[in-house]
Structures are given as structure tokens and as C-alpha cells.
mmCIF file of C-alpha atoms in Angstrom:
data_model
loop_
_atom_site.group_PDB
_atom_site.id
_atom_site.type_symbol
_atom_site.label_atom_id
_atom_site.label_comp_id
_atom_site.label_asym_id
_atom_site.label_seq_id
_atom_site.Cartn_x
_atom_site.Cartn_y
_atom_site.Cartn_z
ATOM 1 C CA MET Q 350 0.000 0.000 0.000
ATOM 2 C CA LYS Q 351 1.318 3.419 -0.995
ATOM 3 C CA HIS Q 352 1.422 6.090 1.729
ATOM 4 C CA ILE Q 353 0.938 9.751 0.902
ATOM 5 C CA ASP Q 354 2.313 12.365 3.253
ATOM 6 C CA LEU Q 355 -0.802 14.514 3.823
ATOM 7 C CA GLN Q 356 1.296 17.063 5.711
ATOM 8 C CA LEU Q 357 2.524 18.271 2.317
ATOM 9 C CA PHE Q 358 -0.989 19.542 1.606
ATOM 10 C CA ALA Q 359 -1.241 21.382 4.921
ATOM 11 C CA GLU Q 360 0.995 24.101 3.485
ATOM 12 C CA ALA Q 361 -0.939 24.530 0.234
ATOM 13 C CA VAL Q 362 -2.174 28.044 -0.538
ATOM 14 C CA GLN Q 363 -5.924 28.420 -0.975
ATOM 15 C CA GLY Q 364 -7.016 30.383 -4.028
ATOM 16 C CA LYS Q 365 -8.845 32.967 -1.931
ATOM 17 C CA LYS Q 366 -5.521 33.907 -0.288
ATOM 18 C CA ILE Q 367 -4.163 35.332 -3.549
ATOM 19 C CA VAL Q 368 -5.771 38.735 -4.058
ATOM 20 C CA TYR Q 369 -5.367 41.309 -6.791
ATOM 21 C CA LEU Q 370 -5.662 45.063 -6.356
ATOM 22 C CA TYR Q 371 -6.072 47.568 -9.173
ATOM 23 C CA ARG Q 372 -5.673 51.290 -9.754
ATOM 24 C CA ILE Q 373 -5.664 53.524 -12.798
ATOM 25 C CA LYS Q 374 -2.081 54.886 -12.860
ATOM 26 C CA LYS Q 375 -3.202 58.496 -13.349
ATOM 27 C CA ASP Q 376 -5.119 58.249 -10.010
ATOM 28 C CA ALA Q 377 -2.043 57.225 -7.966
ATOM 29 C CA ALA Q 378 -1.914 60.526 -6.064
ATOM 30 C CA THR Q 379 -5.533 60.317 -4.866
ATOM 31 C CA GLN Q 380 -6.651 56.654 -4.887
ATOM 32 C CA ASP Q 381 -5.511 53.472 -3.123
ATOM 33 C CA GLY Q 382 -5.330 50.208 -5.000
ATOM 34 C CA THR Q 383 -8.611 48.336 -4.595
ATOM 35 C CA THR Q 384 -9.960 44.843 -5.078
ATOM 36 C CA LEU Q 385 -12.841 43.993 -7.377
ATOM 37 C CA ALA Q 386 -16.061 43.158 -5.564
ATOM 38 C CA PHE Q 387 -17.155 39.493 -5.542
ATOM 39 C CA THR Q 388 -14.096 38.136 -7.359
ATOM 40 C CA THR Q 389 -14.601 34.486 -8.222
ATOM 41 C CA GLU Q 390 -11.338 33.773 -10.025
ATOM 42 C CA ASN Q 391 -7.982 35.331 -10.880
ATOM 43 C CA GLY Q 392 -5.156 34.081 -13.031
ATOM 44 C CA ARG Q 393 -1.696 35.077 -14.149
ATOM 45 C CA THR Q 394 -0.053 33.537 -17.199
ATOM 46 C CA LYS Q 395 3.567 34.059 -18.175
ATOM 47 C CA SER Q 396 4.660 32.697 -21.546
ATOM 48 C CA LYS Q 397 7.633 32.985 -23.829
ATOM 49 C CA ASP Q 398 7.927 31.987 -27.472
ATOM 50 C CA ALA Q 399 11.184 30.559 -28.761
ATOM 51 C CA ASP Q 400 12.532 30.474 -32.293
ATOM 52 C CA SER Q 401 14.369 27.440 -33.626
ATOM 53 C CA THR Q 402 17.307 27.702 -35.974
ATOM 54 C CA ALA Q 403 18.411 24.609 -37.798
ATOM 55 C CA THR Q 404 22.153 23.998 -37.732
ATOM 56 C CA LYS Q 405 24.298 21.110 -38.962
ATOM 57 C CA ASP Q 406 24.632 20.002 -35.324
ATOM 58 C CA GLY Q 407 20.925 20.220 -34.495
ATOM 59 C CA SER Q 408 18.409 22.898 -33.556
ATOM 60 C CA ILE Q 409 19.298 25.941 -31.505
ATOM 61 C CA ARG Q 410 16.460 27.564 -29.547
ATOM 62 C CA THR Q 411 16.438 31.322 -29.018
ATOM 63 C CA PRO Q 412 13.972 32.482 -26.336
ATOM 64 C CA GLY Q 413 11.793 35.482 -27.044
ATOM 65 C CA THR Q 414 10.450 38.080 -24.648
ATOM 66 C CA ALA Q 415 8.208 36.967 -21.786
ATOM 67 C CA GLU Q 416 4.568 38.010 -22.030
ATOM 68 C CA VAL Q 417 2.327 38.288 -18.968
ATOM 69 C CA GLU Q 418 -1.475 38.255 -18.868
ATOM 70 C CA ILE Q 419 -3.605 38.687 -15.769
ATOM 71 C CA THR Q 420 -7.259 37.671 -15.750
ATOM 72 C CA ALA Q 421 -10.060 38.367 -13.306
ATOM 73 C CA THR Q 422 -13.636 37.199 -13.113
ATOM 74 C CA SER Q 423 -16.122 38.751 -10.724
ATOM 75 C CA ILE Q 424 -19.822 39.106 -10.103
ATOM 76 C CA LEU Q 425 -20.932 42.666 -10.832
ATOM 77 C CA ALA Q 426 -21.820 44.538 -7.654
ATOM 78 C CA LYS Q 427 -24.618 47.095 -7.821
ATOM 79 C CA GLY Q 428 -23.043 50.556 -8.083
ATOM 80 C CA ASP Q 429 -19.532 49.146 -8.724
ATOM 81 C CA GLU Q 430 -17.430 52.112 -9.802
ATOM 82 C CA MET Q 431 -14.190 50.168 -10.298
ATOM 83 C CA ILE Q 432 -15.529 48.172 -13.252
ATOM 84 C CA ASP Q 433 -16.654 51.472 -14.840
ATOM 85 C CA LYS Q 434 -13.207 53.023 -14.244
ATOM 86 C CA LEU Q 435 -11.503 50.004 -15.762
ATOM 87 C CA GLU Q 436 -13.796 50.106 -18.799
ATOM 88 C CA ASP Q 437 -13.039 53.805 -19.255
ATOM 89 C CA ALA Q 438 -9.310 52.992 -18.993
ATOM 90 C CA LEU Q 439 -9.753 50.392 -21.741
ATOM 91 C CA ASP Q 440 -11.497 52.943 -23.985
ATOM 92 C CA ASN Q 441 -8.852 55.621 -23.312
ATOM 93 C CA ASP Q 442 -5.711 53.408 -23.404
ATOM 94 C CA GLU Q 443 -4.851 54.299 -19.802
ATOM 95 C CA LEU Q 444 -2.125 52.507 -17.888
ATOM 96 C CA ILE Q 445 -3.332 50.356 -14.968
ATOM 97 C CA GLU Q 446 -1.402 49.279 -11.883
ATOM 98 C CA ILE Q 447 -1.986 45.749 -10.595
ATOM 99 C CA TRP Q 448 -0.779 44.176 -7.374
ATOM 100 C CA GLU Q 449 -0.838 40.450 -6.620
ATOM 101 C CA ALA Q 450 -0.649 39.702 -2.883
ATOM 102 C CA ASN Q 451 -0.347 36.327 -1.158
ATOM 103 C CA LEU Q 452 -2.231 36.722 2.137
ATOM 104 C CA SER Q 453 -0.804 33.433 3.406
ATOM 105 C CA GLU Q 454 2.721 34.915 3.393
ATOM 106 C CA PRO Q 455 3.026 38.013 5.603
ATOM 107 C CA ALA Q 456 6.052 40.161 4.803
ATOM 108 C CA ALA Q 457 8.700 40.931 7.381
ATOM 109 C CA THR Q 458 8.500 44.666 6.590
ATOM 110 C CA GLY Q 459 5.396 45.630 8.572
ATOM 111 C CA ASN Q 460 1.713 45.301 9.388
ATOM 112 C CA ASN Q 461 -0.716 44.498 6.585
ATOM 113 C CA LYS Q 462 2.128 43.776 4.160
ATOM 114 C CA PHE Q 463 2.340 40.545 2.209
ATOM 115 C CA LYS Q 464 4.668 38.978 -0.327
ATOM 116 C CA GLY Q 465 3.557 39.856 -3.800
ATOM 117 C CA MET Q 466 4.211 41.373 -7.180
ATOM 118 C CA TYR Q 467 3.560 44.686 -8.909
ATOM 119 C CA PHE Q 468 2.602 45.061 -12.561
ATOM 120 C CA GLN Q 469 1.669 47.805 -15.007
ATOM 121 C CA GLY Q 470 -0.335 47.181 -18.136
ATOM 122 C CA TYR Q 471 -3.509 47.766 -20.052
ATOM 123 C CA LEU Q 472 -6.964 46.258 -19.930
ATOM 124 C CA THR Q 473 -7.204 44.435 -23.247
ATOM 125 C CA GLU Q 474 -10.587 42.740 -22.865
ATOM 126 C CA LEU Q 475 -13.737 43.250 -20.781
ATOM 127 C CA GLU Q 476 -16.749 40.974 -21.097
ATOM 128 C CA LYS Q 477 -20.044 41.277 -19.202
ATOM 129 C CA THR Q 478 -22.168 38.158 -19.319
ATOM 130 C CA SER Q 479 -25.772 38.369 -18.153
ATOM 131 C CA ASN Q 480 -27.988 35.337 -18.522
ATOM 132 C CA ALA Q 481 -31.480 35.018 -17.078
ATOM 133 C CA GLU Q 482 -30.605 32.600 -14.258
ATOM 134 C CA ASP Q 483 -27.320 33.936 -12.839
ATOM 135 C CA PHE Q 484 -25.727 37.146 -11.640
ATOM 136 C CA VAL Q 485 -23.938 39.425 -14.113
ATOM 137 C CA GLU Q 486 -20.362 38.230 -14.508
ATOM 138 C CA CYS Q 487 -17.457 40.450 -15.560
ATOM 139 C CA SER Q 488 -14.365 38.895 -17.136
ATOM 140 C CA LEU Q 489 -11.252 41.048 -17.535
ATOM 141 C CA THR Q 490 -7.941 40.448 -19.277
ATOM 142 C CA PHE Q 491 -4.904 42.659 -18.691
ATOM 143 C CA GLY Q 492 -1.853 42.734 -20.958
ATOM 144 C CA VAL Q 493 1.130 43.455 -18.719
ATOM 145 C CA ASN Q 494 4.217 45.481 -19.664
ATOM 146 C CA GLU Q 495 7.457 43.609 -18.946
ATOM 147 C CA SER Q 496 7.374 40.815 -16.310
ATOM 148 C CA GLY Q 497 6.413 42.490 -13.035
ATOM 149 C CA VAL Q 498 8.485 43.133 -9.910
ATOM 150 C CA ARG Q 499 8.494 41.221 -6.622
ATOM 151 C CA GLY Q 500 7.959 43.174 -3.425
ATOM 152 C CA ASP Q 501 5.762 43.623 -0.365
ATOM 153 C CA VAL Q 502 2.162 44.658 -0.987
ATOM 154 C CA THR Q 503 0.026 46.563 1.524
ATOM 155 C CA VAL Q 504 -3.454 45.058 1.877
ATOM 156 C CA SER Q 505 -5.835 46.848 4.247
ATOM 157 C CA VAL Q 506 -7.669 44.967 6.995
ATOM 158 C CA GLU Q 507 -10.939 45.490 5.102
ATOM 159 C CA GLN Q 508 -9.447 44.003 1.934
ATOM 160 C CA GLN Q 509 -8.085 41.057 3.922
ATOM 161 C CA GLU Q 510 -11.545 40.430 5.362
ATOM 162 C CA ILE Q 511 -12.916 40.097 1.840
ATOM 163 C CA ALA Q 512 -10.586 37.125 1.368
ATOM 164 C CA ASN Q 513 -11.343 35.592 4.756
ATOM 165 C CA TYR Q 514 -14.013 36.162 7.358
ATOM 166 C CA ALA Q 515 -12.615 37.763 10.482
ATOM 167 C CA PHE Q 516 -13.731 36.246 13.780
ATOM 168 C CA VAL Q 517 -16.395 38.306 15.560
ATOM 169 C CA ASP Q 518 -17.411 37.500 19.141
ATOM 170 C CA THR Q 519 -20.973 37.486 20.491
ATOM 171 C CA PRO Q 520 -21.057 40.716 22.618
ATOM 172 C CA LYS Q 521 -22.644 43.867 21.200
ATOM 173 C CA THR Q 522 -20.278 45.923 19.102
ATOM 174 C CA GLY Q 523 -21.621 49.258 20.335
ATOM 175 C CA ALA Q 524 -22.538 50.444 16.877
#
């Protein structure tokens, strides 16, 4: 009988612990990065094409430039201004800042900071799907400039609570 060490899975990162924050670059002086409401899925793809050159000794592969795409899918929240801002940025070719934060890996640099990455790019696709039986779903695709930079990302307590319920005790809160 084959034994599997289940302890290996105890350290796995749940998908809800990876959060993405967005901001239109031109708003950096007045706006914080923010999450999308009701995000159901995010993804980041990094790919690189390679050319082959035939030689007498065999093929030589020459790697191309890495391309990065970030995707997000969310349920549209009533009155959601961020989706509107992102759509306007798509229409106006405005640069967007994107942060990827891993809430399961706190950074050593301070409170509410987590290991992550920073990207700049453009929204290249926005799709709103609205069928009769489900909520309106927004799918976004971002084309990223360069490859991104690793660093520590600040995620507010409120944004962290979106990814995980915070424990609340039974006494009145006084509100």
C-alpha cells in the first residue's frame, strides 16, 4: 500500500488567499489600490515563445520576450465604480497598476504587508455576461508590460476580510 504524506498539503495556498488590487495609474496621487467586488477567479499567465534555428549540429532555440497576462472574473456589484473606471481605462488606453498579494505569506516589513508582485499594463478585454438565471459576470484580461516586480504589498484589513471572514465575538459591538 502506498502512503501519501498529507502534511505536504497542509501548506498549500488556498485560491482565496491570492488577491489582486487595481488602480488607474493616473489616479495614484488620490486613490488606493482596490480589489474587485465578488471576485470568483484570478489568473496570471507568463509565456515565452522561442525560435528554432536549424544547424548542422541540431536545432538551436532562441527564447523570445516573456509576455504576462492577468485575468479576473467577478460578479458585478450594484453601483460598482471600479468596473466602470476600468472600462473607461480600456477605452482611453490608460495605464493600470496591478498588485498580486499572497495573504498566506506576511512580509517581514510591517503590518498588513504581504509577499507579492507589482505590474503595469492595459486592460485588453472586458466581457459582461448576463444570462437570465445567474448574476452578471465580468471577465477582464490585462496585458502586462514587462514581467512584473516582486515586493511587499500593503493590503488593508478590510481588503483582507474580503478574502477571509474575520472572527467576531458574540457581545454587542456598540454600533
